[in-house]
Every structure is written in structure tokens, then in C-alpha cells.
Short mmCIF file of C-alpha atoms and ligand atoms in Angstrom, two decimals:
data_model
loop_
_atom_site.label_atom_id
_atom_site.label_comp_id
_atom_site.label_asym_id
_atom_site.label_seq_id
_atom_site.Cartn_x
_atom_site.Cartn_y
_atom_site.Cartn_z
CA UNK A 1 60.52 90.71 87.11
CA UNK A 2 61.33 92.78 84.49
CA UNK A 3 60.34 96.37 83.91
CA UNK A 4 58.48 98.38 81.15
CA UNK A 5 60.97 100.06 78.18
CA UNK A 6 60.01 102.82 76.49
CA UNK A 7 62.47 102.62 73.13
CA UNK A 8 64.18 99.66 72.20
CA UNK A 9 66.93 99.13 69.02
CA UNK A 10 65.66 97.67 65.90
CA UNK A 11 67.32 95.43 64.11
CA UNK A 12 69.86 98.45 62.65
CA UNK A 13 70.70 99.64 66.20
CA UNK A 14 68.41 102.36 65.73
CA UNK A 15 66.91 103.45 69.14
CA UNK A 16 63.15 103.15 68.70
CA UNK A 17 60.23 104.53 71.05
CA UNK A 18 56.89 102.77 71.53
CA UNK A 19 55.28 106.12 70.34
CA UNK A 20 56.53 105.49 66.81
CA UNK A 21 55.21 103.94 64.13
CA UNK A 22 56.65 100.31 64.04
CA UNK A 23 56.46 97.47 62.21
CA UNK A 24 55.32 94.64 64.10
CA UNK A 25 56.99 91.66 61.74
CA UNK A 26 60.64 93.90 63.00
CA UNK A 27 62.50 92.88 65.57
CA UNK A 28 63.80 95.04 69.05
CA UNK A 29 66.13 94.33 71.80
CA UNK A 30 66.26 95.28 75.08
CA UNK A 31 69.04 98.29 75.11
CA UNK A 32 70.45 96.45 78.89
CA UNK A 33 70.28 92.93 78.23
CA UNK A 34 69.83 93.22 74.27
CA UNK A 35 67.50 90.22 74.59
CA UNK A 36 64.56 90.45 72.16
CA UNK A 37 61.05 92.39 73.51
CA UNK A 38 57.82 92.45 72.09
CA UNK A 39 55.46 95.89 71.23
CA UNK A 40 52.38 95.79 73.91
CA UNK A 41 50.51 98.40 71.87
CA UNK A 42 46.95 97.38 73.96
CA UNK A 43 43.98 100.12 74.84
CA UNK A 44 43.98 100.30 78.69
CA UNK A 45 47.92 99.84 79.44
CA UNK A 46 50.51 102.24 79.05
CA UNK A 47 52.42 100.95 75.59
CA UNK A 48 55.58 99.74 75.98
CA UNK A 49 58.11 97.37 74.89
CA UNK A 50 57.48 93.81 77.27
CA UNK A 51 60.80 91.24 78.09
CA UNK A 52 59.79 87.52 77.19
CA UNK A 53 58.51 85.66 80.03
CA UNK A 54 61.82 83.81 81.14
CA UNK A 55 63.76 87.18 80.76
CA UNK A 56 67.04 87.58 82.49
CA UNK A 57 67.01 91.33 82.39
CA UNK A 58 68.69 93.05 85.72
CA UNK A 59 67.86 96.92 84.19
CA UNK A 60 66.03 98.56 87.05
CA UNK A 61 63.32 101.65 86.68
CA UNK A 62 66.07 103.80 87.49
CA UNK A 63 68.25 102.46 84.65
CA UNK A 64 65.97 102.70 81.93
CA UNK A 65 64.79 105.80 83.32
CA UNK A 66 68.10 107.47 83.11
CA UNK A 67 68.69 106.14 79.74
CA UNK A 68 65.67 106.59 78.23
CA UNK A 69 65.95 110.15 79.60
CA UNK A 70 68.98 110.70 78.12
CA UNK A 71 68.72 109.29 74.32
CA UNK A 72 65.45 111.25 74.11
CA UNK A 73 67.06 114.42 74.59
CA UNK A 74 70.49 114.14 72.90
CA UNK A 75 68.05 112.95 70.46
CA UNK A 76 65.93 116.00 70.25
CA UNK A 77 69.07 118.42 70.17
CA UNK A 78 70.31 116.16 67.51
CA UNK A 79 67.03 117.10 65.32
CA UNK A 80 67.23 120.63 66.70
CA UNK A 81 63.77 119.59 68.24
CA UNK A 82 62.79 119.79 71.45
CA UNK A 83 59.70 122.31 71.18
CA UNK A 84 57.51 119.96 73.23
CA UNK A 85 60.27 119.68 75.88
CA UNK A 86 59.25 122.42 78.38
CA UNK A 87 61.19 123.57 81.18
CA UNK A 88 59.90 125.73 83.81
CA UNK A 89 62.60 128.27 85.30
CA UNK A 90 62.43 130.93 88.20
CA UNK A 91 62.59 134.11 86.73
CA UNK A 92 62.58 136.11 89.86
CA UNK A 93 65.94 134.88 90.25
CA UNK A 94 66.71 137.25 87.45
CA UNK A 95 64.36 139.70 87.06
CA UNK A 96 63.60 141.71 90.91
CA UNK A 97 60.45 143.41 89.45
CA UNK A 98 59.25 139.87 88.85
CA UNK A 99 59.56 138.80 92.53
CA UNK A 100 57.78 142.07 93.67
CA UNK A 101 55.04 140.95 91.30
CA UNK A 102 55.04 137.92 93.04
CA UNK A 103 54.74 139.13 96.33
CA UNK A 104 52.06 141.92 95.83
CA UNK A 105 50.07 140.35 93.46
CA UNK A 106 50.80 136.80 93.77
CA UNK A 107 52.29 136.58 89.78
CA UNK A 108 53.83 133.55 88.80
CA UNK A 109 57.36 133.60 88.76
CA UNK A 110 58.10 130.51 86.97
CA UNK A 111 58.56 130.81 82.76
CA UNK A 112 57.87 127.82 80.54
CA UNK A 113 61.22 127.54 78.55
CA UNK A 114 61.54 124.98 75.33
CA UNK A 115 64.53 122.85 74.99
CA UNK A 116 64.11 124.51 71.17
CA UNK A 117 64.55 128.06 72.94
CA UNK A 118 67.71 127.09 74.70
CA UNK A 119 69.29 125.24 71.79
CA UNK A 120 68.86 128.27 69.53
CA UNK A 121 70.33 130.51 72.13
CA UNK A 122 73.52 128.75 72.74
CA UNK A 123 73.64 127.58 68.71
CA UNK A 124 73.82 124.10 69.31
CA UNK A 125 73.43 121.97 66.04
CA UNK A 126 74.26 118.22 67.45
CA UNK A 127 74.64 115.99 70.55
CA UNK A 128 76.61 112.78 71.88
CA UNK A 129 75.82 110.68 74.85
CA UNK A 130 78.08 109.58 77.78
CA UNK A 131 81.14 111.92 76.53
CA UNK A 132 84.00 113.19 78.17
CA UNK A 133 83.70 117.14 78.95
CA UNK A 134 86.41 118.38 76.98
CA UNK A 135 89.92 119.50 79.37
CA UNK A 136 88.34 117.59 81.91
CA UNK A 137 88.17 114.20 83.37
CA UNK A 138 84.46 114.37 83.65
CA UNK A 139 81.57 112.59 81.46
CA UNK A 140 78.71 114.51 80.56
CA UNK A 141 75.52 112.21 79.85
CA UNK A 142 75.02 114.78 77.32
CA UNK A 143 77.41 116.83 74.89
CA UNK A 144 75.73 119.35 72.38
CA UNK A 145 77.87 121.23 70.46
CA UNK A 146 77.48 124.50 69.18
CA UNK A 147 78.04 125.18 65.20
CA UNK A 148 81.08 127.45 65.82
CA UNK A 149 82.75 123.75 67.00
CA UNK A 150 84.34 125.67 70.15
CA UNK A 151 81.29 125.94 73.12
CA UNK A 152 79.44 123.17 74.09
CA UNK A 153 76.54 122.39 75.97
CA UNK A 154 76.06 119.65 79.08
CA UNK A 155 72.87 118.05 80.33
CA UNK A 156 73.17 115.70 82.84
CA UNK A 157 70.02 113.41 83.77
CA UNK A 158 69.46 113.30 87.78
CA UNK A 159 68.03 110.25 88.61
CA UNK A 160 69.59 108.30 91.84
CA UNK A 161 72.13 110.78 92.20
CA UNK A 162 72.78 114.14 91.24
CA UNK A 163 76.17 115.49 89.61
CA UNK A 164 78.87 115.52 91.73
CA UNK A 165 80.53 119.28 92.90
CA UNK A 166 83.75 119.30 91.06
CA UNK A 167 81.58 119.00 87.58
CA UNK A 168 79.36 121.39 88.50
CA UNK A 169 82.53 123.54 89.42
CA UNK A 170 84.37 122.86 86.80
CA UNK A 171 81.68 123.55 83.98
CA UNK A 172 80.87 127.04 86.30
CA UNK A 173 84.99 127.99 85.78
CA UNK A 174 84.69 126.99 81.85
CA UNK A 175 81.65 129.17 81.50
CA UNK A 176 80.13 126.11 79.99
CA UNK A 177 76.64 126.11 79.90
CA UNK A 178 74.64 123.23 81.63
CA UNK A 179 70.82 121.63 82.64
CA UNK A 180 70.80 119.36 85.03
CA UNK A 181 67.55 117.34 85.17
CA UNK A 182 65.05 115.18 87.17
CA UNK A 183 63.09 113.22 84.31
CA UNK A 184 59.58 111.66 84.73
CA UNK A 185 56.95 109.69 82.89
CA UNK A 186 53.46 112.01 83.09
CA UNK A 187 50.60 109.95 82.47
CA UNK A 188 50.13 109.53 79.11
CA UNK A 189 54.14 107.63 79.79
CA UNK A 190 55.69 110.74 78.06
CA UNK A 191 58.46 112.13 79.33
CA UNK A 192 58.83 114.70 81.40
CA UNK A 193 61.87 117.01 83.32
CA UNK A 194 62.16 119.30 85.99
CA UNK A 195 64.73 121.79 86.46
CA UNK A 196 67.41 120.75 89.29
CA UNK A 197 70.37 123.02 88.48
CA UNK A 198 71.67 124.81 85.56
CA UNK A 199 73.96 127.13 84.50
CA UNK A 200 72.75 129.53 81.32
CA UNK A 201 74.69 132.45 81.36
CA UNK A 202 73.15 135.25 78.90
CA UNK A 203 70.03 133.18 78.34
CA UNK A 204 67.90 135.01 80.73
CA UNK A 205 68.82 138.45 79.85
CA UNK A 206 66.55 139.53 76.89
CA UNK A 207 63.67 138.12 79.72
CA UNK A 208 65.15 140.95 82.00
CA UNK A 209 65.55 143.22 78.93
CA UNK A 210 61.50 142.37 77.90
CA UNK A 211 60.17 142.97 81.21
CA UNK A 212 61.76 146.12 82.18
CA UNK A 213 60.57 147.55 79.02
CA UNK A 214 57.10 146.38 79.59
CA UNK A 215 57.17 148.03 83.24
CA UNK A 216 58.21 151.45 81.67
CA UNK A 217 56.08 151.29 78.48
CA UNK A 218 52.99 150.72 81.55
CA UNK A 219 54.34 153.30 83.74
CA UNK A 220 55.43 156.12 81.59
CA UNK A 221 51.69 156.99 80.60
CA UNK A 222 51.09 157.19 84.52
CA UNK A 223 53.47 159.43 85.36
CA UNK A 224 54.20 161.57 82.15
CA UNK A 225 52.44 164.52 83.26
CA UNK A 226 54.14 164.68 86.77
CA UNK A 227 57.40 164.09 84.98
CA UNK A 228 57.05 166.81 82.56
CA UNK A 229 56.39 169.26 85.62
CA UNK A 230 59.50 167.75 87.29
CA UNK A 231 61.16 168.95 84.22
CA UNK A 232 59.81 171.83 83.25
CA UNK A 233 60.71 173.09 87.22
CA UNK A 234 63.83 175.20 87.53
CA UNK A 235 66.28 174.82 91.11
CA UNK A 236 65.90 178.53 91.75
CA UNK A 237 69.13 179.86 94.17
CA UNK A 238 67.51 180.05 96.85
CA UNK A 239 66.14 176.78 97.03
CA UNK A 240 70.79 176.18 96.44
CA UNK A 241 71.26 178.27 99.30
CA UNK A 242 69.01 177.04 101.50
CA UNK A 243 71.03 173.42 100.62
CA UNK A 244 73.86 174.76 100.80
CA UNK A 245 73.26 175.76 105.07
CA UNK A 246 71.61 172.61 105.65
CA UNK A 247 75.31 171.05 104.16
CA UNK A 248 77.41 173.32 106.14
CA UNK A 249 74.73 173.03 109.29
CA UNK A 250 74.83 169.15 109.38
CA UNK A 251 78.65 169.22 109.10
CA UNK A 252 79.14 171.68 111.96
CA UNK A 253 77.09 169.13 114.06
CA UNK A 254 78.98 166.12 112.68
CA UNK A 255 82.15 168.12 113.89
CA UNK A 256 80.69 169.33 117.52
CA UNK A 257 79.83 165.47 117.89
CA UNK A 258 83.42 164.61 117.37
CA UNK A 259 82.91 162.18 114.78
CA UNK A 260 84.37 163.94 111.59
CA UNK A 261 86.85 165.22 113.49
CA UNK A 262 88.20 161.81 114.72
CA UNK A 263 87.85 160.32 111.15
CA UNK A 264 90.23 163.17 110.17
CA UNK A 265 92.80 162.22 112.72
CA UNK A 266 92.25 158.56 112.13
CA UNK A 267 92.86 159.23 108.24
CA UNK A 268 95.81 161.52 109.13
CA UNK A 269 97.63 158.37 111.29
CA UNK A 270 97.52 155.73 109.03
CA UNK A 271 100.17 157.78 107.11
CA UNK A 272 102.42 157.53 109.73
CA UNK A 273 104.90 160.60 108.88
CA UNK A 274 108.29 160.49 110.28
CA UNK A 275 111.81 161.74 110.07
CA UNK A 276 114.63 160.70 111.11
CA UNK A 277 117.93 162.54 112.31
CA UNK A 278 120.95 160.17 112.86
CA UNK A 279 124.32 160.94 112.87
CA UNK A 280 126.72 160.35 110.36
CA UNK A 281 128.52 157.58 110.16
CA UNK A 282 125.96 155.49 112.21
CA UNK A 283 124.15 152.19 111.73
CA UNK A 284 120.13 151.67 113.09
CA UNK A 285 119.57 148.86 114.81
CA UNK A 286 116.39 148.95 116.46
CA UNK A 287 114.00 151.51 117.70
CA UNK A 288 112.30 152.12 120.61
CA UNK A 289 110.36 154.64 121.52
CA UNK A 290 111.72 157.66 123.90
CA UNK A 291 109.96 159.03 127.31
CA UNK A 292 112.12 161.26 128.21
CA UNK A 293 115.54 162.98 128.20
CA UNK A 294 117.62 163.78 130.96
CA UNK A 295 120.79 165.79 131.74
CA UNK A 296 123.49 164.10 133.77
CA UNK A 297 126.94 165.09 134.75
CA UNK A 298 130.61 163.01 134.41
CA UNK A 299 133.40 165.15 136.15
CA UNK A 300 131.16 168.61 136.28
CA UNK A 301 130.81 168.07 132.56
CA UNK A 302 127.15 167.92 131.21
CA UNK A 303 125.64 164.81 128.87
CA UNK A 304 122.29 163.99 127.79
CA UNK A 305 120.24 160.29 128.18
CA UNK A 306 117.40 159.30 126.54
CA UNK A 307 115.21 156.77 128.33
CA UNK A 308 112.92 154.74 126.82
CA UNK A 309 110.87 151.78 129.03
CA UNK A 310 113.58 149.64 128.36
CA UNK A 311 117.19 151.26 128.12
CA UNK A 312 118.75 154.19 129.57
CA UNK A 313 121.41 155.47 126.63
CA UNK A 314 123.89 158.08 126.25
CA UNK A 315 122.88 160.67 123.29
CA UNK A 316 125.86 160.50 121.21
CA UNK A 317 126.83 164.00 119.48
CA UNK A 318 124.30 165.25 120.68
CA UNK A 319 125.25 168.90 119.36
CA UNK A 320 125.38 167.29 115.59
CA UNK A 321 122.55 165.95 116.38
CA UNK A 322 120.75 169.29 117.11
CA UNK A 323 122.10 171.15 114.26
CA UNK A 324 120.85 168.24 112.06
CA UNK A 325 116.87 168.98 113.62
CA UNK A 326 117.16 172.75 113.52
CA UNK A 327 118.23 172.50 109.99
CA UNK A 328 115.55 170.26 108.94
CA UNK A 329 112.95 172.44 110.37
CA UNK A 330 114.19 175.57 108.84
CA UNK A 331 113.29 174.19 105.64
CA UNK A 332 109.31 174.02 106.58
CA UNK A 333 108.79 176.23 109.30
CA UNK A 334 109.99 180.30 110.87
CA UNK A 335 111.91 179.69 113.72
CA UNK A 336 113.02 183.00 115.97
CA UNK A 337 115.96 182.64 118.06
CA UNK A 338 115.55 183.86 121.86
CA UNK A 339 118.63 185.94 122.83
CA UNK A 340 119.19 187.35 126.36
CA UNK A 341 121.81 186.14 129.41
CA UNK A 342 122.01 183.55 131.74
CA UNK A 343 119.59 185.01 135.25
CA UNK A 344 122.18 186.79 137.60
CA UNK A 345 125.12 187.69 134.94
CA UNK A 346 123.74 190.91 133.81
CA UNK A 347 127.78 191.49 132.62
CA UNK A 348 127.40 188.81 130.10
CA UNK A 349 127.50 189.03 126.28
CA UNK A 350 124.42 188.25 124.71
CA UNK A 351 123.56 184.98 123.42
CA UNK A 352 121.11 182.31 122.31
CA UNK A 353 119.38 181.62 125.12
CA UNK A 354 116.92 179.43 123.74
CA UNK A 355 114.46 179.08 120.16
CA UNK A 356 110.65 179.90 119.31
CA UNK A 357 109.34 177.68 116.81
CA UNK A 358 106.74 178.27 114.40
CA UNK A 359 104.20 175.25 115.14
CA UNK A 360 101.42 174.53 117.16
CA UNK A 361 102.19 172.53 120.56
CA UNK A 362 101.01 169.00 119.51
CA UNK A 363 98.90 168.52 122.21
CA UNK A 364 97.53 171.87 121.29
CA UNK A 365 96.93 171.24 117.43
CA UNK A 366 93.56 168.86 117.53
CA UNK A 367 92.13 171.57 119.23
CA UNK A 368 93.37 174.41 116.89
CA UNK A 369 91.98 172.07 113.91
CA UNK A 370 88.57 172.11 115.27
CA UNK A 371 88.59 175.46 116.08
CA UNK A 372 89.30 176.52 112.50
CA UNK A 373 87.10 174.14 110.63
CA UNK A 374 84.18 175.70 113.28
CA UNK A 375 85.61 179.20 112.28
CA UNK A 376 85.41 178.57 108.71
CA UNK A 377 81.59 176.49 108.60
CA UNK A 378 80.41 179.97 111.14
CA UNK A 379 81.75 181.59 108.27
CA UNK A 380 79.56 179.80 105.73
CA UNK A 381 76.80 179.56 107.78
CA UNK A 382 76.61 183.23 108.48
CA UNK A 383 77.03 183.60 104.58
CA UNK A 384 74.23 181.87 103.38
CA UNK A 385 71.71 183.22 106.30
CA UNK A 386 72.90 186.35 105.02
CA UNK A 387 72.27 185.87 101.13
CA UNK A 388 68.91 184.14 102.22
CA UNK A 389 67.53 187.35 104.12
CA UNK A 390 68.87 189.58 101.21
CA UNK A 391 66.15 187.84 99.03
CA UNK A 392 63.34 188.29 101.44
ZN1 LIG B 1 66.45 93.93 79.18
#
């Protein structure tokens, strides 16, 4: 059995739809098995084009469907039609105060779009069917093209299956702008589409642009007096001072909870400062990190190890090595020397006995940066109470 067509080609290869007016001595052929059909133009059935009895046509619904589907439309962008071809598109998607409409008040979301709205956007001024998407190996069941000849539009018609990922991807890296869509026959055996992906970038924005406009035009007049107040109102200095201690309060308890105070130290390790001291004439070739040093003694003579957890080494030069630290602290920090004599030689010249640097023990300086950032917001806070009460 054979099914119902919709269009058919005349005798000039002209596709034809049952909805036109045609000329019953004409002939029309089956666009599948190009076998001749008849017009069934009766009053209670659908009209349609009807196969000859002893038809061999194989086209199933789905077939004619999806070409039918398709000629109509590259049809209609052809014309630069498509007025009666209404989509309906999710605005929410685009516009939020839309979707809080929705949800408050129960607005429809959903916009009625014509095929004619979307073609004039994008400036499309004609169409092919089954083409190849241009750079690609993909065929589009529709190509429009726009009048600058360099952008193009897809439609694909969904009707067994739907279009496969890369395409989709591939028009989405392109920026080219696509429907893909579900047609249907509605009742009266016209046809019909529903939305099942697209891609229009830009289309939607003057929506956006049209609502937001309408929300402020509607909500200026409700608050314009309150507004002008707002503005009229001066920030007098004591309502800045009064901000001012809550800042410096709420820091001082961010700092007494520790947690600014780590941040700082986190911030300050992920610079990692170091310097090095080597000794001339030396090569690096690992590191490892030292625990602690250690004097030892080879025929009454003093030298100096450094252990780490894995080695036990001899400082070499170690007296080079010193002058090299000593000199490259000089150059940032005051460094004192400590002179007296060794306990128990009261006779002996006086010497270097040892150095006082100008920094903080490190285990010592977290705690001396907390204790001047409290200083300094006391300070602050004590400040502002102060102005505050002067004002009283
Ligand atoms: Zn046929």
C-alpha cells in the first residue's frame, strides 16, 4: 500500500502541492517512484495526490514526510516567505526576567517566531536542498544563503533520526546558524514544525533588549519618587566613619580568628624566596635540605658537617663561605658585631666574639606580624571612636 503525497512534479519538474491550483487534464509523478498519481481533491478526505492501484511505490510516511518537509521550506526561503511558518522558541532561555515571570505569575515563556522573522535577520535571499555544508563533509537538507554570498543558513528536517553530533559541532565552531526541526501534518494536512535544536546567535537579543526596556519603562514610575530621595540624600562623614570602624572592626576579628593572617603567609610562600651562597668555583648538583650543623675535630683541628636526613657532608670553605652570607646581609639589614674575650682569658686582646643581626627570629616573626597589624587596626579603631564622639 501506498501512502498519501502532498506535492508531486508536473510535467516541467516543478514540485507541486495539492493546495495549489492545478489543472486536472496535467500530469504529476510521484517524486520516489516518479510513477504517475492522480489529484483526490474530494470533500470529506484530506486532498492529496493518490498512486494508481497496481503502484509499486516503496516511499514510506517517513520519506515523504521528510521530503515534503524539506522542499516546502527551502521553498519558502526561496520566495523569502515563510510568514505562516511559525516557530515557537523558549525565551526564558534568554531573557531571566522572563523565567521569573513564569514562575510568579505563570507567563508564557514560549514566543511565536516566523520563518519570515528569521530569514530577515540572518539576510538570507535563497535556498538549495541536500547540499554539502561548505569546508565540511556534511550535507545540510537545507542551505540558505545570505545576500552578502559569505554566511549561510542550515535547516535540517528531524524525522527518524536527528542530526548527528559532529554537524551540530561543527556548524556551533563555524558560528553557522541552524534550525533543526520535527515536521507534522495539523489537521487541515498543513504542515507543521516544532523546534528540536537550533543555533541563532544574535537573533534573540533585540527580544532581551525589548523586554528589559519594557520592565524599566513599568518600574521607573513605581519607584521614581524613592529614587529621587535616594539621590537627593548626601553620605554625611559620619555615616563614613562609622563604615570606616565597622571595616577596620571586622578585619581585626578576621585577624584574631587567624584566617587573614594565614592567607598572608600562604600568599607570602608561594613566592618561595631564596638565596643561595656557593663557593666559587663550584658546581650544584642536588639539594637537600639541612637539619643541622655540627662541629667535629681531625687531629685537634676543628671542621664543620652539615647533616641533612640523608648525608652527613663536610662544609667545604666554610670561612668563604661565611664571608659570602655576612656580605649578602649587609646589603639589606644592620648587623652589630659582639666584641669581648674568650670566658677565663681576661689577658686576651679583644675580638669578635660573635654578631647581632638586625631581623626578627623566624620563628618569632608570624607573631611580630600579627602583633603590628593588631597595633595598627587599635590604632584605627581608636581613631574613628574618637572622631565619632567629637561629633556628638
Ligand atoms: Zn511513489
Amino acid at each position: 500500500m501506498s501512502v498519501k503525497l502532498h506535492c508531486a512534479y508536473d510535467q516541467r519538474d516543478n514540485l507541486r502541492y495539492i493546495g495549489d491550483r492545478l489543472e486536472k487534464n496535467l500530469k504529476y509523478f510521484c517524486p520516489h517512484c516518479k510513477e504517475e498519481v492522480s489529484i483526490k481533491k474530494g470533500t470529506i478526505r484530506e486532498h492529496h495526490f493518490s498512486h494508481k492501484p497496481n503502484s509499486n511505490c516503496s516511499a514510506t510516511s517517513e520519506t515523504i514526510l521528510h521530503f515534503e518537509a524539506k522542499h516546502y521550506l527551502a521553498e519558502q526561503i526561496a520566495n523569502l516567505d515563510g510568514e505562516e511558518v511559525i516557530f515557537s522558541f523558549n525565551l526564558g532561555k534568554y531573557i531571566p526576567a522572563l523565567n521569573v515571570l513564569n514562575k510568579k505569575a505563570g507567563i508564557n515563556v514560549n514566543s511565536n517566531i516566523s520563518l519570515y522573522e528569521i530569514i530577515h535577520f540572518f539576510r538570507i535571499y535563497n535556498s538549495t536542498v541536500e547540499a554539502i555544508i561548505p569546508e565540511s563533509k556534511y550535507i545540510a537538507d537545507i542551505i540558505a544563503y545570505s545576500s552578502s554570498g559569505t554566511s549561510y543558513f542550515v535547516v535540517e528536517i528531524f524525522v527518524s533520526h536527528e542530526s548527528d553530533k559532529p554537524k551540530i559541532d561543527h556548524l556551533f565552531n563555524k558560528r553557522i546558524p541552524y534550525l533543526e526541526l520535527i515536521p507534522f501534518f495539523d489537521d487541515s494536512g498543513k504542515i507543521q514544525f516544532t523546534v528540536h535544536g537550533y543555533y541563532l546567535p544574535g537573533f534573540f537579543d533585540p527580544y532581551k533588549g525589548k523586554v528589559d526596556n519594557a520592565f524599566l519603562e513599568q518600574l521607573y514610575p513605581l519607584y521614581e519618587n524613592s529614587l529621587i530621595e535616594m539621590a537627593k540624600r548626601r553620605i554625611d562623614e559620619e555615616e563614613i566613619l562609622k563604615l570606616k570602624l565597622l571595616a577596620v572592626q571586622s578585619l581585626k576579628k578576621d585577624v584574631e580568628k587567624d584566617s587573614l593572617y594565614s592567607e598572608v603567609i600562604t600568599a607570602l610562600d608561594e613566592y618561595s624566596m631564596t638565596t643561595n651562597i656557593q663557593n666559587e668555583m663550584t658546581l650544584v648538583e642536588r639539594t637537600e635540605i639541612l637539619e643541622e650543623v655540627i662541629t667535629r675535630f681531625y687531629s685537634n683541628s676543628p671542621y664543620l658537617v652539615g647533616k641533612t636526613s640523608k648525608s652527613s657532608l663536610v662544609i667545604r670553605k666554610e670561612t668563604q663561605m661565611f664571608k659570602k652570607i655576612i656580605d649578602q646581609l649587609l646589603t639589606q639589614i644592620n648587623i652589630s658585631v659582639l666584641i669581648g674575650k674568650t670566658m677565663g682569658q681576661e689577658e686576651q686582646k679583644e675580638g669578635i666574639i660573635g654578631f647581632e643581626l638586625g631581623i626578627p627570629q623566624p620563628s618569632q616573626l608570624s607573631k611580630a606580624i600579627e602583633k603590628a597589624l593588631e597595633l595598627k587596626l587599635d590604632d584605627y579603631e581608636r581613631r574613628f571612636e574618637k572622631k565619632l564622639m567629637g561629633r556628638k
